[in-house]
Amino acid sequence: MTDTAAAPSAKAGAQPPPEGGPRRSYARMAADESREDYSLRYAPHSFRRWSPTMVASTALGGIAYLADFAIGASIVFTYGFTSGLASILTAATIIFVTGVPIARACAKYGLDMDLITRGAGFGYFGSTLTSLIYASFTFIFFALEGSIMAQAMHQAIGLPVQVGYLVTTLIVIPIVFRGMGALAKVQAWTQPLWIIGMVLPFLVLAFEAPDAWGAFGSFGGTEGAGSGFSWIGFGLGTGVALSLIAQIGEQADYLRFMPAKTEANRRRWNLAVLAAGPGWVIIGAAKQLGGAFLAFVALEAVGKTHALEPIAPQIEALRPWLGSFALPAAALFVIVSQVKINVTNAYSGSLSWSNFFSRLTHRHPGRVWYIFLNLAIALTLMEMNMFAALNKLLGFYSNVGIAWITAVAADLVINKRVGWSPKYIEFKRAYLYAVNPAGFGSMAFASVVSILAFFGLFGRYAEAFSTFIAAGLALVLCPLIAWATKGRYYLARPNPVNGPEAAVADVTATHSCAVCETAYELPDIADCPVQAGPICSLCCSLDAECGDACRKNPAAGPVLMPLPTVRTAV
């Protein structure tokens, strides 16, 4: 970030600068929205060029990962089929229910998960912690998926696993560097091959091992759990499966580019949001069960350790039909699957780190630089063999993830409907308190209590059901705190530009930021008393010298601005 660099280009929508140039201009990487993808701000209508079907297809392409295979196999091997099945289905139900309001909000308002969290009960700095939680999700699962890909390359060509970790990390950089446009192309081009690779092993087994499903239904696991139902196994298994709840954040990174809903596209829009948002977990649950089944069939031939690695069961399933070609076919499928998901993990991680550091440092060098930070952490986890501690790591993470997602969903579904929270999503620093106790407080309390339970402080059953404790506390406390505080910590001052009390106007109208002098659509503009005019959300976030004057003295009233009012609530 510099104060003296050239003004933004006309292509970016800049207005002619005054004498001396703009007071802020962005580093080249941050100023190039073809790569930046509005990483810290509202996605304008002018950038949402894709159809609902294309956005949904791209978002669903990102769930091609095979971690579901490993997670499902690990749950069923540890707790048996009956408890494992109940765990997977219960977790999928919770993820679906909490994902519906979040997906709709992201698609309506053109906001990513961090910006939604700010306005859904956490406050401007309160959501900084959730950015870190989300970044952790992306590099944990990048490492998990990268480990699976490295295992496939080791099987196929004998590449040492440690070298494979490096290759899986480097291969995604050129794609993620180019942003949403490149990701959409990769997902579209690889989808037919992925579908064939996903279906073929189950088709082979349907002909070659028709009795395997019956035997799988009575499988008691490899740890002596037995084939019957166990409450302890059910609770622990659900906790592992719920570690995927933060996947809605990666879906949101695509959903924010959904075009505006109109009468003409209403049905397609609703279906696309439902499919690409919470709908991912239906496919995810099926993949967990399918992965567990493939591992079960391959268990006797390859042993437990290799059965938990998706490449080996794929090879065993394909061998009756493909013979010696089973290995290269399985390896190709695994590599394609892992590239599809890890470009999403790396992309979403770069967005999350951008949000995290911009608030702490008041600097933004550009989203692309944070790709390298996220990948470096993921590579370190791979080299530490995190795959060996899969259940424990994911079980711990899910306590925090579910507290966060449940608190946001509770605000969207309960607080906003009864009037304790604004009807629209306010994400701009200029109008938010630093911390809102409704969402942030409920998440923090729920996380602490559930983590203590997870480590056995409250007994065996509380340990097994720690994620249920996290979800229950967040669901109850978020509305309770909002009611007790009468919603006073949601808005530090009224929004005269695009709050719900404003008259309806054209949301696509653009106005020039008084600081960087680039044109932005109205929902991305704030009323700044320090600048005595409009300021874009990013310049507002990066201002380290204003002292939050607008929030500290809201009684002074808004500055008159040459802006029409606009309604952003739907």
XYZ file of C-alpha atoms in Angstrom:
570
model
C 0.000 0.000 0.000
C 1.361 3.388 -0.933
C 0.267 7.010 -0.694
C 2.086 8.219 -3.765
C 1.545 5.588 -6.450
C -0.398 6.317 -9.589
C -4.163 6.556 -9.485
C -6.300 3.519 -10.317
C -6.884 2.995 -13.994
C -9.989 4.065 -15.874
C -10.734 0.385 -16.378
C -11.151 0.048 -12.625
C -13.763 2.813 -12.650
C -11.672 5.645 -11.247
C -12.698 9.265 -11.420
C -10.188 11.920 -12.505
C -7.864 12.603 -9.533
C -7.456 16.070 -8.057
C -4.160 17.878 -8.287
C -1.512 15.777 -6.583
C -3.300 12.475 -7.243
C -5.329 10.282 -4.895
C -4.538 10.035 -1.218
C -4.289 6.251 -1.417
C -3.564 3.879 -4.248
C -3.189 0.138 -4.036
C -0.288 -2.115 -4.825
C -0.611 -3.565 -8.318
C -1.753 -6.987 -7.106
C -4.415 -5.495 -4.842
C -5.678 -3.122 -7.544
C -6.172 -5.858 -10.162
C -9.679 -7.167 -9.470
C -9.293 -9.930 -12.064
C -6.947 -11.519 -9.519
C -8.147 -9.858 -6.327
C -11.789 -10.927 -6.805
C -12.997 -8.269 -4.325
C -11.334 -10.221 -1.548
C -12.118 -7.738 1.232
C -15.311 -6.206 0.007
C -18.781 -6.586 -1.421
C -18.887 -8.296 -4.844
C -20.513 -5.704 -7.127
C -23.250 -6.548 -9.599
C -20.979 -5.515 -12.450
C -18.574 -8.352 -11.507
C -21.243 -11.047 -11.177
C -21.123 -12.123 -14.793
C -21.918 -15.814 -14.290
C -25.324 -17.468 -14.468
C -26.801 -19.175 -11.359
C -26.095 -22.530 -12.991
C -22.446 -21.688 -13.664
C -21.872 -20.432 -10.100
C -23.495 -23.543 -8.651
C -21.516 -25.853 -10.933
C -18.247 -24.176 -9.985
C -19.073 -24.305 -6.278
C -20.016 -27.980 -6.432
C -16.872 -28.730 -8.423
C -14.937 -27.700 -5.353
C -16.367 -30.561 -3.284
C -14.695 -33.224 -5.416
C -12.301 -33.910 -2.570
C -11.585 -37.416 -1.270
C -11.180 -36.420 2.373
C -14.820 -37.486 2.675
C -13.690 -41.012 1.727
C -10.990 -40.988 4.418
C -13.264 -39.411 7.054
C -16.119 -41.835 6.410
C -13.786 -44.840 6.453
C -12.138 -43.646 9.657
C -15.501 -43.185 11.410
C -16.885 -46.588 10.369
C -13.618 -48.425 11.064
C -13.455 -46.904 14.553
C -17.111 -47.011 15.649
C -18.705 -49.671 13.432
C -21.241 -49.364 10.632
C -24.404 -48.665 12.662
C -22.950 -45.903 14.830
C -20.972 -44.576 11.873
C -24.030 -44.339 9.640
C -26.003 -42.507 12.345
C -23.065 -40.131 12.907
C -22.660 -39.254 9.226
C -26.393 -38.680 8.659
C -26.814 -36.603 11.826
C -23.830 -34.402 11.019
C -25.111 -33.929 7.462
C -28.502 -32.813 8.774
C -26.955 -30.237 11.126
C -24.655 -28.931 8.390
C -27.547 -28.638 5.933
C -29.871 -26.812 8.339
C -27.241 -24.276 9.444
C -26.028 -23.808 5.868
C -29.359 -22.742 4.335
C -29.621 -19.222 5.857
C -25.899 -18.561 5.418
C -25.922 -19.547 1.741
C -28.957 -17.372 1.003
C -27.448 -14.374 2.784
C -24.121 -14.658 0.936
C -25.861 -14.958 -2.435
C -28.287 -12.073 -1.760
C -25.756 -9.581 -0.499
C -22.656 -10.569 -2.494
C -20.601 -11.137 0.663
C -18.175 -13.826 1.757
C -18.341 -15.657 5.085
C -16.206 -13.143 6.945
C -18.344 -10.163 5.942
C -21.538 -12.064 6.747
C -20.107 -12.939 10.173
C -19.334 -9.273 10.898
C -22.938 -8.242 10.409
C -24.504 -11.369 11.910
C -23.616 -10.769 15.523
C -19.815 -10.614 15.727
C -18.823 -7.017 15.010
C -15.920 -5.645 13.015
C -13.048 -7.048 15.097
C -15.079 -9.886 16.562
C -15.035 -11.645 13.215
C -11.230 -11.475 13.127
C -11.129 -14.608 15.263
C -13.508 -16.412 12.922
C -11.288 -15.447 9.973
C -8.494 -17.308 11.738
C -10.796 -20.275 12.404
C -11.777 -20.347 8.743
C -8.171 -20.011 7.574
C -7.356 -22.995 9.807
C -10.090 -24.997 8.081
C -8.612 -24.262 4.645
C -5.030 -25.217 5.470
C -6.012 -28.267 7.554
C -8.054 -29.660 4.694
C -5.513 -28.594 2.079
C -2.974 -30.660 4.008
C -5.370 -33.597 4.256
C -6.204 -33.503 0.548
C -2.556 -32.951 -0.374
C -1.565 -36.012 1.659
C -4.089 -38.104 -0.286
C -2.723 -36.792 -3.586
C 0.868 -37.492 -2.535
C -0.121 -41.054 -1.607
C -1.571 -41.494 -5.102
C 1.582 -40.219 -6.804
C 3.696 -42.502 -4.633
C 1.594 -45.502 -5.649
C 1.518 -44.564 -9.330
C 5.079 -43.466 -10.078
C 7.011 -44.154 -6.873
C 7.450 -40.456 -6.053
C 8.602 -40.103 -2.430
C 5.685 -38.923 -0.299
C 7.633 -35.925 1.055
C 8.375 -34.769 -2.496
C 4.741 -35.407 -3.379
C 3.677 -33.003 -0.626
C 5.695 -30.252 -2.300
C 4.335 -31.050 -5.766
C 0.723 -31.007 -4.551
C 1.358 -27.609 -2.986
C 3.016 -25.976 -5.987
C 0.637 -27.288 -8.645
C -2.330 -25.169 -7.530
C -0.553 -21.794 -7.403
C -0.938 -20.747 -11.092
C -4.676 -21.508 -10.989
C -5.455 -19.822 -7.655
C -3.326 -16.834 -8.631
C -5.752 -15.982 -11.458
C -8.888 -16.003 -9.311
C -12.510 -16.954 -9.863
C -12.341 -17.007 -13.659
C -9.582 -19.625 -13.707
C -11.240 -21.679 -10.966
C -14.502 -21.789 -12.910
C -12.713 -23.104 -16.011
C -10.791 -25.786 -14.085
C -13.934 -27.043 -12.367
C -15.883 -27.170 -15.649
C -13.141 -28.911 -17.660
C -12.447 -31.599 -15.061
C -16.047 -32.352 -14.046
C -16.808 -35.099 -16.642
C -13.630 -37.006 -15.792
C -14.338 -36.707 -12.077
C -17.899 -38.013 -12.443
C -16.689 -41.066 -14.377
C -13.981 -41.751 -11.793
C -16.443 -41.381 -8.934
C -19.094 -43.717 -10.325
C -16.949 -46.437 -11.941
C -15.635 -48.220 -8.770
C -19.167 -48.638 -7.401
C -20.389 -49.869 -10.772
C -17.635 -52.499 -10.848
C -18.443 -53.683 -7.318
C -22.177 -53.860 -8.102
C -21.337 -56.581 -10.674
C -18.279 -58.187 -9.098
C -19.174 -58.098 -5.380
C -22.985 -57.816 -5.126
C -23.042 -59.213 -1.577
C -20.553 -56.693 -0.213
C -23.187 -54.141 0.845
C -24.923 -56.735 3.021
C -21.674 -57.642 4.732
C -20.833 -53.944 5.158
C -24.110 -53.392 7.047
C -22.979 -55.794 9.786
C -19.390 -54.514 9.946
C -18.280 -53.934 13.544
C -15.200 -51.850 12.776
C -11.554 -52.615 13.366
C -11.357 -51.352 16.956
C -13.783 -53.790 18.547
C -16.751 -51.380 18.555
C -19.172 -54.042 17.336
C -21.989 -53.827 14.810
C -24.590 -52.518 17.284
C -25.386 -48.909 18.093
C -23.230 -47.095 20.667
C -24.092 -43.650 22.031
C -20.425 -42.942 22.706
C -19.419 -43.984 19.195
C -22.299 -41.989 17.734
C -21.284 -38.826 19.579
C -17.597 -39.100 18.761
C -18.270 -40.003 15.130
C -20.645 -37.066 14.707
C -17.969 -34.762 16.097
C -15.498 -35.912 13.439
C -18.037 -35.528 10.622
C -19.042 -32.063 11.891
C -15.507 -30.806 11.292
C -16.748 -30.222 7.732
C -19.300 -27.626 8.859
C -17.010 -24.733 7.900
C -17.168 -25.944 4.274
C -20.111 -23.544 3.898
C -17.493 -20.778 3.964
C -15.843 -22.140 0.825
C -19.243 -22.469 -0.821
C -19.930 -18.838 0.133
C -16.744 -17.715 -1.612
C -18.450 -18.809 -4.849
C -22.036 -17.917 -3.912
C -21.164 -14.236 -3.474
C -20.853 -14.073 -7.268
C -24.454 -15.205 -7.763
C -26.332 -12.712 -9.971
C -29.216 -10.732 -8.490
C -32.432 -12.700 -8.055
C -35.183 -11.583 -10.438
C -38.621 -12.868 -11.331
C -37.124 -14.357 -14.485
C -34.414 -16.386 -12.719
C -36.098 -16.860 -9.337
C -36.559 -20.629 -9.565
C -33.085 -21.298 -10.989
C -31.549 -18.909 -8.450
C -33.189 -20.605 -5.447
C -32.266 -24.071 -6.701
C -28.682 -23.043 -7.454
C -28.186 -21.464 -4.016
C -29.656 -24.496 -2.275
C -27.544 -26.932 -4.298
C -24.277 -25.008 -4.139
C -24.729 -23.917 -0.523
C -25.980 -26.539 1.958
C -26.615 -29.039 -0.832
C -22.934 -29.956 -0.955
C -23.361 -32.022 2.222
C -25.799 -34.437 0.562
C -23.072 -35.407 -1.871
C -20.551 -35.242 0.971
C -22.466 -37.696 3.171
C -22.863 -40.083 0.236
C -19.116 -39.881 -0.387
C -18.350 -40.613 3.272
C -20.488 -43.744 3.191
C -19.134 -44.704 -0.224
C -15.558 -44.210 0.921
C -16.188 -46.344 3.988
C -17.660 -49.071 1.758
C -14.691 -49.074 -0.629
C -12.296 -49.231 2.333
C -14.263 -52.132 3.825
C -14.110 -54.092 0.575
C -10.358 -53.470 0.272
C -9.573 -54.101 3.953
C -8.573 -57.746 3.653
C -6.435 -57.164 0.552
C -4.505 -54.042 1.613
C -4.782 -53.879 5.422
C -6.242 -51.172 7.639
C -3.579 -48.491 7.109
C -3.806 -48.502 3.320
C -7.582 -49.012 3.336
C -7.879 -45.562 4.951
C -5.913 -44.041 2.066
C -8.431 -43.495 -0.783
C -6.028 -44.544 -3.552
C -5.721 -48.183 -2.436
C -9.487 -48.957 -2.266
C -9.928 -47.298 -5.670
C -7.311 -49.600 -7.181
C -8.836 -52.714 -5.624
C -12.328 -51.778 -6.812
C -11.212 -51.151 -10.407
C -8.870 -54.143 -10.706
C -11.506 -56.734 -11.823
C -12.331 -54.682 -14.938
C -9.183 -52.690 -15.653
C -6.479 -55.122 -14.543
C -3.046 -53.471 -14.752
C -4.670 -50.167 -15.791
C -6.428 -49.912 -12.427
C -3.453 -48.166 -10.821
C -3.024 -45.343 -13.381
C -6.808 -44.887 -13.663
C -7.214 -44.604 -9.898
C -4.217 -42.299 -9.590
C -5.576 -39.992 -12.312
C -8.956 -39.804 -10.567
C -7.375 -39.005 -7.196
C -5.103 -36.315 -8.642
C -7.955 -34.633 -10.531
C -10.152 -34.734 -7.417
C -7.482 -33.240 -5.206
C -6.608 -30.451 -7.622
C -10.303 -29.526 -7.825
C -10.631 -29.140 -4.067
C -7.209 -27.729 -3.258
C -7.551 -24.814 -5.641
C -10.662 -23.960 -3.597
C -8.854 -24.450 -0.277
C -5.987 -22.221 -1.373
C -8.338 -19.588 -2.830
C -10.569 -19.434 0.245
C -7.537 -19.372 2.530
C -6.145 -16.354 0.708
C -9.444 -14.516 1.226
C -9.546 -15.375 4.907
C -5.959 -14.344 5.604
C -6.569 -11.084 3.719
C -9.471 -10.286 6.023
C -7.496 -11.262 9.099
C -4.359 -9.223 8.427
C -6.058 -6.164 6.933
C -7.789 -5.484 10.237
C -4.732 -6.132 12.378
C -2.148 -4.296 10.279
C -4.207 -1.807 8.206
C -2.275 -3.082 5.183
C -3.407 -5.033 2.141
C -0.700 -6.028 -0.352
C -3.169 -8.181 -2.302
C -4.954 -11.506 -1.898
C -2.437 -13.433 -3.966
C 0.385 -12.975 -1.462
C -1.580 -14.796 1.216
C -1.808 -17.853 -1.024
C 1.826 -18.536 -0.140
C 1.213 -18.191 3.606
C -1.684 -20.625 3.508
C 0.231 -23.149 1.407
C 3.327 -22.919 3.614
C 1.282 -23.832 6.706
C -0.455 -26.662 4.834
C 2.882 -28.045 3.607
C 4.220 -28.010 7.163
C 1.196 -30.001 8.375
C 1.705 -32.541 5.594
C 5.357 -32.996 6.495
C 4.267 -33.537 10.121
C 2.019 -36.415 8.931
C -1.247 -34.951 10.201
C -3.051 -37.776 8.342
C -2.081 -40.130 11.172
C -4.003 -38.054 13.758
C -7.072 -37.428 11.598
C -9.899 -38.228 14.035
C -8.452 -36.322 16.984
C -7.563 -33.231 14.977
C -10.933 -32.986 13.220
C -12.865 -33.760 16.418
C -11.136 -30.888 18.208
C -11.609 -28.446 15.338
C -15.316 -29.165 15.010
C -16.021 -27.799 18.519
C -14.972 -24.308 17.452
C -16.299 -24.520 13.904
C -19.810 -25.540 14.892
C -20.016 -22.854 17.613
C -19.172 -20.200 15.015
C -21.487 -21.425 12.247
C -24.401 -22.058 14.627
C -24.103 -18.563 16.129
C -24.212 -16.965 12.661
C -27.170 -19.124 11.603
C -29.011 -18.282 14.841
C -28.605 -14.577 14.170
C -29.836 -14.859 10.578
C -32.830 -17.063 11.415
C -33.875 -15.791 14.859
C -32.388 -12.406 15.737
C -33.062 -10.730 12.408
C -36.605 -12.039 12.194
C -37.676 -10.858 15.656
C -35.943 -7.488 15.327
C -32.986 -7.850 17.707
C -30.606 -7.581 14.738
C -30.795 -5.306 11.662
C -32.797 -6.844 8.823
C -29.884 -6.482 6.420
C -26.188 -7.407 6.647
C -24.015 -4.463 7.623
C -20.354 -5.303 7.037
C -18.601 -1.926 6.892
C -16.311 -0.790 9.692
C -17.897 2.677 9.709
C -21.178 1.346 11.113
C -20.132 -1.598 13.291
C -19.032 -1.909 16.891
C -15.650 -3.550 17.305
C -17.177 -6.543 19.104
C -20.785 -7.643 19.348
C -21.352 -9.915 22.373
C -24.355 -11.637 20.759
C -22.430 -13.696 18.224
C -18.866 -13.384 19.459
C -19.755 -13.958 23.117
C -21.940 -16.968 22.385
C -19.285 -18.534 20.144
C -16.487 -17.937 22.646
C -18.436 -19.375 25.586
C -19.735 -22.349 23.601
C -16.247 -23.123 22.258
C -14.560 -23.009 25.671
C -17.165 -25.222 27.354
C -17.225 -27.751 24.498
C -13.420 -27.952 24.291
C -13.241 -28.631 28.034
C -15.830 -31.357 27.506
C -13.861 -32.698 24.528
C -10.817 -33.190 26.773
C -12.880 -35.162 29.285
C -13.398 -32.596 32.050
C -17.131 -33.338 32.367
C -17.078 -37.086 31.864
C -17.155 -39.609 29.054
C -20.564 -38.740 27.616
C -19.892 -35.009 27.611
C -16.614 -35.751 25.819
C -18.429 -37.744 23.147
C -21.131 -35.098 22.682
C -18.940 -32.005 22.966
C -19.954 -30.769 19.501
C -23.627 -31.009 20.451
C -22.833 -28.921 23.532
C -21.132 -26.317 21.318
C -24.067 -26.156 18.911
C -26.694 -26.032 21.668
C -24.990 -23.284 23.647
C -24.367 -21.117 20.563
C -27.959 -21.579 19.378
C -29.412 -20.501 22.736
C -26.917 -17.846 23.791
C -26.823 -15.815 20.563
C -30.528 -14.843 20.686
C -30.444 -14.583 24.474
C -27.577 -12.076 24.478
C -29.134 -10.123 21.602
C -32.404 -9.916 23.571
C -30.653 -8.954 26.825
C -28.663 -6.177 25.113
C -31.684 -5.121 23.004
C -29.503 -5.412 19.912
C -27.552 -2.270 20.767
C -24.159 -3.687 19.673
C -25.101 -4.386 16.063
C -24.891 -0.824 14.710
C -22.644 1.860 16.136
C -24.589 4.470 14.144
C -27.388 4.443 11.553
C -26.486 3.883 7.929
C -28.014 6.736 5.890
C -26.894 5.297 2.554
C -27.980 1.681 2.380
C -29.676 0.849 5.652
C -33.160 -0.674 5.634
C -34.795 2.669 6.450
C -33.532 4.207 3.212
C -35.679 4.591 0.118
C -35.234 2.189 -2.785
C -32.690 3.252 -5.399
C -30.320 1.738 -7.932
C -27.785 -0.431 -6.085
C -25.592 -0.532 -9.171
C -25.060 3.251 -9.139
C -21.367 3.971 -8.567
C -19.749 6.766 -6.595
C -16.140 7.745 -6.181
C -14.332 7.040 -2.911
C -12.908 10.258 -1.409
C -9.644 8.456 -0.599
C -8.686 6.179 -3.511
C -11.010 7.924 -6.003
C -12.177 4.658 -7.515
C -15.876 4.165 -8.279
C -17.783 1.562 -6.234
C -21.394 0.494 -6.050
C -23.482 1.938 -3.223
C -23.503 -1.068 -0.867
C -19.696 -0.775 -0.717
C -19.751 2.917 0.226
C -19.772 4.395 3.744
C -20.510 7.905 4.967
C -17.215 9.254 6.419
C -17.180 12.416 8.583
C -13.364 12.506 8.586
C -13.195 12.554 4.791
C -16.367 14.675 4.618
C -17.701 12.402 1.921
C -18.054 8.808 0.746
C -15.388 6.210 1.439
C -15.168 2.659 0.107
C -15.225 -0.206 2.591
C -11.596 -1.182 1.961
C -10.163 2.319 2.394
C -12.245 2.566 5.553
C -10.818 -0.714 6.854
C -7.233 0.308 6.118
C -7.448 3.766 7.721
C -5.197 3.697 10.775
C -5.458 7.390 11.648
C -9.167 8.240 11.801
C -9.552 6.969 15.359
C -12.998 5.573 14.512
C -14.396 9.084 14.817
C -17.619 8.120 13.055
C -18.398 5.450 15.639
C -17.236 7.393 18.677
C -19.429 10.386 17.900
C -22.505 9.011 16.120
C -24.663 11.799 17.575
C -22.957 14.267 15.255
C -25.130 12.913 12.460
C -24.206 11.913 8.915
C -22.268 14.074 6.540
C -24.231 15.274 3.538
C -23.172 13.173 0.576
C -24.060 13.323 -3.118
C -25.504 9.817 -2.893
C -28.998 8.505 -3.506
C -30.310 6.305 -0.732
C -30.575 2.602 -1.376
C -32.226 -0.356 0.215
C -30.048 -3.470 0.494
C -32.433 -5.621 2.484
C -34.379 -8.216 0.530
